[in-house]
Amino acid sequence: MRTTEDAEGFDGEASNTSMISGASSPYQPTTEPVLSRNVLGGISCFVVTGVLLLIFCLNLHTKVPHVNWSLTDLVNTAASTFFFFLSSLVLACINHNTGAEIAAVIFGFLVTGVYGVNSFLAVRRWRRGNGCQGAAQTSEYMRARTASRGEMEARPELA
């Protein structure tokens, strides 16, 4: 016949009744649960920048002339600079001095610097008006120049 101690478990194993009743058991969790983190902010900057890079590399921006691509690039890089700087600053302030957090702060400020330089270049490009509108003006200039050459050849007295 078994005693109540034997009914709890035998051979050093915990029984189901001790787990359900909430009694102290050697199978208690030893780590704290990890809270889910929202990584959408950093990934969205990466995706938007990647899409714009693809559009510019494949010259797709010339196919859509009614979008001011210089301003679009300027807004993307300026917003990314601001958000990366803000998130790096917050992480630097609440840093727990772990290796991963220190690396994240360093790379965050490096990315902020790169986006900052790109923002500066985007402002210069936007002020010059070197967007898709500039490409349209260049093609009109070339068409007018070609037409004027044809007129000059048709009138030999001007040559």
PDB file of C-alpha atoms in Angstrom:
ATOM      1  CA  MET A   1       0.000   0.000   0.000  1.00  0.00           C
ATOM      2  CA  ARG A   2       1.255   3.467  -0.897  1.00  0.00           C
ATOM      3  CA  THR A   3       1.355   6.486   1.326  1.00  0.00           C
ATOM      4  CA  THR A   4       0.406   9.999   0.246  1.00  0.00           C
ATOM      5  CA  GLU A   5       4.052  10.822  -0.327  1.00  0.00           C
ATOM      6  CA  ASP A   6       4.316   7.920  -2.743  1.00  0.00           C
ATOM      7  CA  ALA A   7       1.177   9.112  -4.565  1.00  0.00           C
ATOM      8  CA  GLU A   8       2.823  12.471  -5.303  1.00  0.00           C
ATOM      9  CA  GLY A   9       5.441  10.773  -7.422  1.00  0.00           C
ATOM     10  CA  PHE A  10       7.920   7.998  -7.364  1.00  0.00           C
ATOM     11  CA  ASP A  11      11.548   7.596  -8.367  1.00  0.00           C
ATOM     12  CA  GLY A  12      12.136  11.359  -8.091  1.00  0.00           C
ATOM     13  CA  GLU A  13       9.567  12.348 -10.717  1.00  0.00           C
ATOM     14  CA  ALA A  14       6.858  14.921 -10.137  1.00  0.00           C
ATOM     15  CA  SER A  15       3.333  13.715 -10.688  1.00  0.00           C
ATOM     16  CA  ASN A  16       0.667  15.524 -12.655  1.00  0.00           C
ATOM     17  CA  THR A  17      -1.189  16.445  -9.492  1.00  0.00           C
ATOM     18  CA  SER A  18       1.727  18.431  -8.105  1.00  0.00           C
ATOM     19  CA  MET A  19       2.089  20.339 -11.399  1.00  0.00           C
ATOM     20  CA  ILE A  20      -1.588  21.221 -11.604  1.00  0.00           C
ATOM     21  CA  SER A  21      -1.996  22.192  -7.987  1.00  0.00           C
ATOM     22  CA  GLY A  22       0.802  24.743  -8.267  1.00  0.00           C
ATOM     23  CA  ALA A  23       2.995  23.036  -5.710  1.00  0.00           C
ATOM     24  CA  SER A  24       6.676  23.675  -5.768  1.00  0.00           C
ATOM     25  CA  SER A  25       8.276  21.546  -8.453  1.00  0.00           C
ATOM     26  CA  PRO A  26      11.755  21.193  -9.878  1.00  0.00           C
ATOM     27  CA  TYR A  27      10.245  21.928 -13.304  1.00  0.00           C
ATOM     28  CA  GLN A  28       9.593  25.636 -12.753  1.00  0.00           C
ATOM     29  CA  PRO A  29      10.697  28.040 -15.515  1.00  0.00           C
ATOM     30  CA  THR A  30      14.174  29.434 -14.894  1.00  0.00           C
ATOM     31  CA  THR A  31      14.121  32.306 -17.369  1.00  0.00           C
ATOM     32  CA  GLU A  32      11.875  35.293 -17.759  1.00  0.00           C
ATOM     33  CA  PRO A  33       9.599  35.404 -20.782  1.00  0.00           C
ATOM     34  CA  VAL A  34      10.888  37.589 -23.605  1.00  0.00           C
ATOM     35  CA  LEU A  35       8.533  40.337 -24.643  1.00  0.00           C
ATOM     36  CA  SER A  36       7.941  40.603 -28.346  1.00  0.00           C
ATOM     37  CA  ARG A  37       9.639  43.600 -29.887  1.00  0.00           C
ATOM     38  CA  ASN A  38       8.308  45.670 -32.709  1.00  0.00           C
ATOM     39  CA  VAL A  39      10.954  45.643 -35.432  1.00  0.00           C
ATOM     40  CA  LEU A  40       8.701  47.142 -38.096  1.00  0.00           C
ATOM     41  CA  GLY A  41      10.239  50.634 -37.769  1.00  0.00           C
ATOM     42  CA  GLY A  42      13.807  49.688 -38.752  1.00  0.00           C
ATOM     43  CA  ILE A  43      12.734  47.205 -41.399  1.00  0.00           C
ATOM     44  CA  SER A  44      10.344  49.681 -43.028  1.00  0.00           C
ATOM     45  CA  CYS A  45      13.196  52.174 -43.609  1.00  0.00           C
ATOM     46  CA  PHE A  46      15.219  49.377 -45.157  1.00  0.00           C
ATOM     47  CA  VAL A  47      12.370  48.299 -47.455  1.00  0.00           C
ATOM     48  CA  VAL A  48      11.474  51.818 -48.630  1.00  0.00           C
ATOM     49  CA  THR A  49      15.123  52.678 -49.272  1.00  0.00           C
ATOM     50  CA  GLY A  50      15.597  49.390 -51.117  1.00  0.00           C
ATOM     51  CA  VAL A  51      12.556  50.000 -53.313  1.00  0.00           C
ATOM     52  CA  LEU A  52      13.736  53.531 -54.144  1.00  0.00           C
ATOM     53  CA  LEU A  53      17.222  52.217 -54.909  1.00  0.00           C
ATOM     54  CA  LEU A  54      15.743  49.635 -57.245  1.00  0.00           C
ATOM     55  CA  ILE A  55      13.592  52.275 -58.960  1.00  0.00           C
ATOM     56  CA  PHE A  56      16.597  54.544 -59.528  1.00  0.00           C
ATOM     57  CA  CYS A  57      18.949  51.739 -60.613  1.00  0.00           C
ATOM     58  CA  LEU A  58      16.508  50.397 -63.194  1.00  0.00           C
ATOM     59  CA  ASN A  59      15.660  53.943 -64.414  1.00  0.00           C
ATOM     60  CA  LEU A  60      12.001  53.322 -63.651  1.00  0.00           C
ATOM     61  CA  HIS A  61      11.740  56.893 -62.350  1.00  0.00           C
ATOM     62  CA  THR A  62      11.903  58.129 -65.954  1.00  0.00           C
ATOM     63  CA  LYS A  63       8.781  56.103 -66.776  1.00  0.00           C
ATOM     64  CA  VAL A  64       6.709  57.998 -64.180  1.00  0.00           C
ATOM     65  CA  PRO A  65       7.375  61.691 -64.881  1.00  0.00           C
ATOM     66  CA  HIS A  66       4.576  63.134 -62.744  1.00  0.00           C
ATOM     67  CA  VAL A  67       6.302  62.114 -59.481  1.00  0.00           C
ATOM     68  CA  ASN A  68       8.973  64.437 -58.103  1.00  0.00           C
ATOM     69  CA  TRP A  69      11.572  61.741 -57.418  1.00  0.00           C
ATOM     70  CA  SER A  70      14.132  64.152 -55.967  1.00  0.00           C
ATOM     71  CA  LEU A  71      11.659  65.262 -53.316  1.00  0.00           C
ATOM     72  CA  THR A  72      10.603  61.655 -52.671  1.00  0.00           C
ATOM     73  CA  ASP A  73      14.221  60.654 -52.055  1.00  0.00           C
ATOM     74  CA  LEU A  74      14.759  63.729 -49.873  1.00  0.00           C
ATOM     75  CA  VAL A  75      11.741  62.984 -47.679  1.00  0.00           C
ATOM     76  CA  ASN A  76      12.726  59.316 -47.311  1.00  0.00           C
ATOM     77  CA  THR A  77      16.324  60.028 -46.356  1.00  0.00           C
ATOM     78  CA  ALA A  78      15.453  62.910 -44.021  1.00  0.00           C
ATOM     79  CA  ALA A  79      12.801  60.867 -42.194  1.00  0.00           C
ATOM     80  CA  SER A  80      15.129  57.858 -41.958  1.00  0.00           C
ATOM     81  CA  THR A  81      17.914  60.068 -40.581  1.00  0.00           C
ATOM     82  CA  PHE A  82      15.614  61.499 -37.935  1.00  0.00           C
ATOM     83  CA  PHE A  83      14.173  58.149 -36.842  1.00  0.00           C
ATOM     84  CA  PHE A  84      17.518  56.332 -36.749  1.00  0.00           C
ATOM     85  CA  PHE A  85      19.059  59.181 -34.738  1.00  0.00           C
ATOM     86  CA  LEU A  86      16.136  59.199 -32.311  1.00  0.00           C
ATOM     87  CA  SER A  87      16.130  55.431 -31.821  1.00  0.00           C
ATOM     88  CA  SER A  88      19.931  55.299 -31.419  1.00  0.00           C
ATOM     89  CA  LEU A  89      19.798  58.098 -28.859  1.00  0.00           C
ATOM     90  CA  VAL A  90      17.062  56.366 -26.856  1.00  0.00           C
ATOM     91  CA  LEU A  91      18.924  53.055 -26.947  1.00  0.00           C
ATOM     92  CA  ALA A  92      22.133  54.785 -25.857  1.00  0.00           C
ATOM     93  CA  CYS A  93      20.306  56.304 -22.865  1.00  0.00           C
ATOM     94  CA  ILE A  94      18.660  53.068 -21.687  1.00  0.00           C
ATOM     95  CA  ASN A  95      21.606  50.844 -22.597  1.00  0.00           C
ATOM     96  CA  HIS A  96      22.275  47.935 -20.220  1.00  0.00           C
ATOM     97  CA  ASN A  97      25.906  47.715 -21.415  1.00  0.00           C
ATOM     98  CA  THR A  98      25.463  44.371 -23.115  1.00  0.00           C
ATOM     99  CA  GLY A  99      27.530  43.676 -26.181  1.00  0.00           C
ATOM    100  CA  ALA A 100      24.539  43.543 -28.506  1.00  0.00           C
ATOM    101  CA  GLU A 101      23.134  46.860 -27.288  1.00  0.00           C
ATOM    102  CA  ILE A 102      26.497  48.612 -27.579  1.00  0.00           C
ATOM    103  CA  ALA A 103      26.882  47.292 -31.137  1.00  0.00           C
ATOM    104  CA  ALA A 104      23.328  48.405 -31.966  1.00  0.00           C
ATOM    105  CA  VAL A 105      24.040  51.926 -30.688  1.00  0.00           C
ATOM    106  CA  ILE A 106      27.281  52.154 -32.692  1.00  0.00           C
ATOM    107  CA  PHE A 107      25.695  50.866 -35.891  1.00  0.00           C
ATOM    108  CA  GLY A 108      22.630  53.043 -35.308  1.00  0.00           C
ATOM    109  CA  PHE A 109      24.755  56.180 -35.208  1.00  0.00           C
ATOM    110  CA  LEU A 110      26.740  54.993 -38.256  1.00  0.00           C
ATOM    111  CA  VAL A 111      23.502  54.491 -40.198  1.00  0.00           C
ATOM    112  CA  THR A 112      22.352  57.924 -39.015  1.00  0.00           C
ATOM    113  CA  GLY A 113      25.544  59.423 -40.430  1.00  0.00           C
ATOM    114  CA  VAL A 114      25.143  57.668 -43.769  1.00  0.00           C
ATOM    115  CA  TYR A 115      21.510  58.726 -44.072  1.00  0.00           C
ATOM    116  CA  GLY A 116      22.557  62.250 -43.033  1.00  0.00           C
ATOM    117  CA  VAL A 117      25.109  62.481 -45.853  1.00  0.00           C
ATOM    118  CA  ASN A 118      22.525  61.119 -48.271  1.00  0.00           C
ATOM    119  CA  SER A 119      20.017  63.719 -47.008  1.00  0.00           C
ATOM    120  CA  PHE A 120      22.550  66.484 -47.654  1.00  0.00           C
ATOM    121  CA  LEU A 121      23.115  65.222 -51.190  1.00  0.00           C
ATOM    122  CA  ALA A 122      19.351  64.866 -51.728  1.00  0.00           C
ATOM    123  CA  VAL A 123      18.820  68.492 -50.663  1.00  0.00           C
ATOM    124  CA  ARG A 124      21.458  69.644 -53.151  1.00  0.00           C
ATOM    125  CA  ARG A 125      19.902  67.514 -55.909  1.00  0.00           C
ATOM    126  CA  TRP A 126      16.411  68.820 -55.058  1.00  0.00           C
ATOM    127  CA  ARG A 127      17.575  72.464 -55.120  1.00  0.00           C
ATOM    128  CA  ARG A 128      19.207  71.948 -58.502  1.00  0.00           C
ATOM    129  CA  GLY A 129      16.005  70.405 -59.802  1.00  0.00           C
ATOM    130  CA  ASN A 130      17.827  67.320 -61.051  1.00  0.00           C
ATOM    131  CA  GLY A 131      14.827  65.035 -60.915  1.00  0.00           C
ATOM    132  CA  CYS A 132      12.692  63.549 -63.616  1.00  0.00           C
ATOM    133  CA  GLN A 133      11.709  67.079 -64.649  1.00  0.00           C
ATOM    134  CA  GLY A 134      15.354  67.724 -65.506  1.00  0.00           C
ATOM    135  CA  ALA A 135      15.412  64.653 -67.746  1.00  0.00           C
ATOM    136  CA  ALA A 136      12.317  65.897 -69.584  1.00  0.00           C
ATOM    137  CA  GLN A 137      13.933  69.314 -70.084  1.00  0.00           C
ATOM    138  CA  THR A 138      17.088  67.670 -71.427  1.00  0.00           C
ATOM    139  CA  SER A 139      15.145  65.612 -73.977  1.00  0.00           C
ATOM    140  CA  GLU A 140      13.248  68.717 -75.120  1.00  0.00           C
ATOM    141  CA  TYR A 141      16.542  70.564 -75.445  1.00  0.00           C
ATOM    142  CA  MET A 142      18.020  67.772 -77.550  1.00  0.00           C
ATOM    143  CA  ARG A 143      14.942  67.687 -79.778  1.00  0.00           C
ATOM    144  CA  ALA A 144      15.090  71.453 -80.298  1.00  0.00           C
ATOM    145  CA  ARG A 145      18.820  71.305 -80.994  1.00  0.00           C
ATOM    146  CA  THR A 146      18.349  68.549 -83.563  1.00  0.00           C
ATOM    147  CA  ALA A 147      15.527  70.477 -85.235  1.00  0.00           C
ATOM    148  CA  SER A 148      17.650  73.607 -85.402  1.00  0.00           C
ATOM    149  CA  ARG A 149      20.467  71.674 -87.084  1.00  0.00           C
ATOM    150  CA  GLY A 150      18.066  70.495 -89.737  1.00  0.00           C
ATOM    151  CA  GLU A 151      16.978  74.064 -90.386  1.00  0.00           C
ATOM    152  CA  MET A 152      20.574  75.224 -90.644  1.00  0.00           C
ATOM    153  CA  GLU A 153      21.434  72.529 -93.210  1.00  0.00           C
ATOM    154  CA  ALA A 154      18.342  73.414 -95.227  1.00  0.00           C
ATOM    155  CA  ARG A 155      19.555  77.038 -95.493  1.00  0.00           C
ATOM    156  CA  PRO A 156      23.128  77.016 -96.835  1.00  0.00           C
ATOM    157  CA  GLU A 157      23.452  80.808 -96.594  1.00  0.00           C
ATOM    158  CA  LEU A 158      23.590  80.541 -92.777  1.00  0.00           C
ATOM    159  CA  ALA A 159      26.390  77.978 -92.828  1.00  0.00           C
TER     160      ALA A 159
END
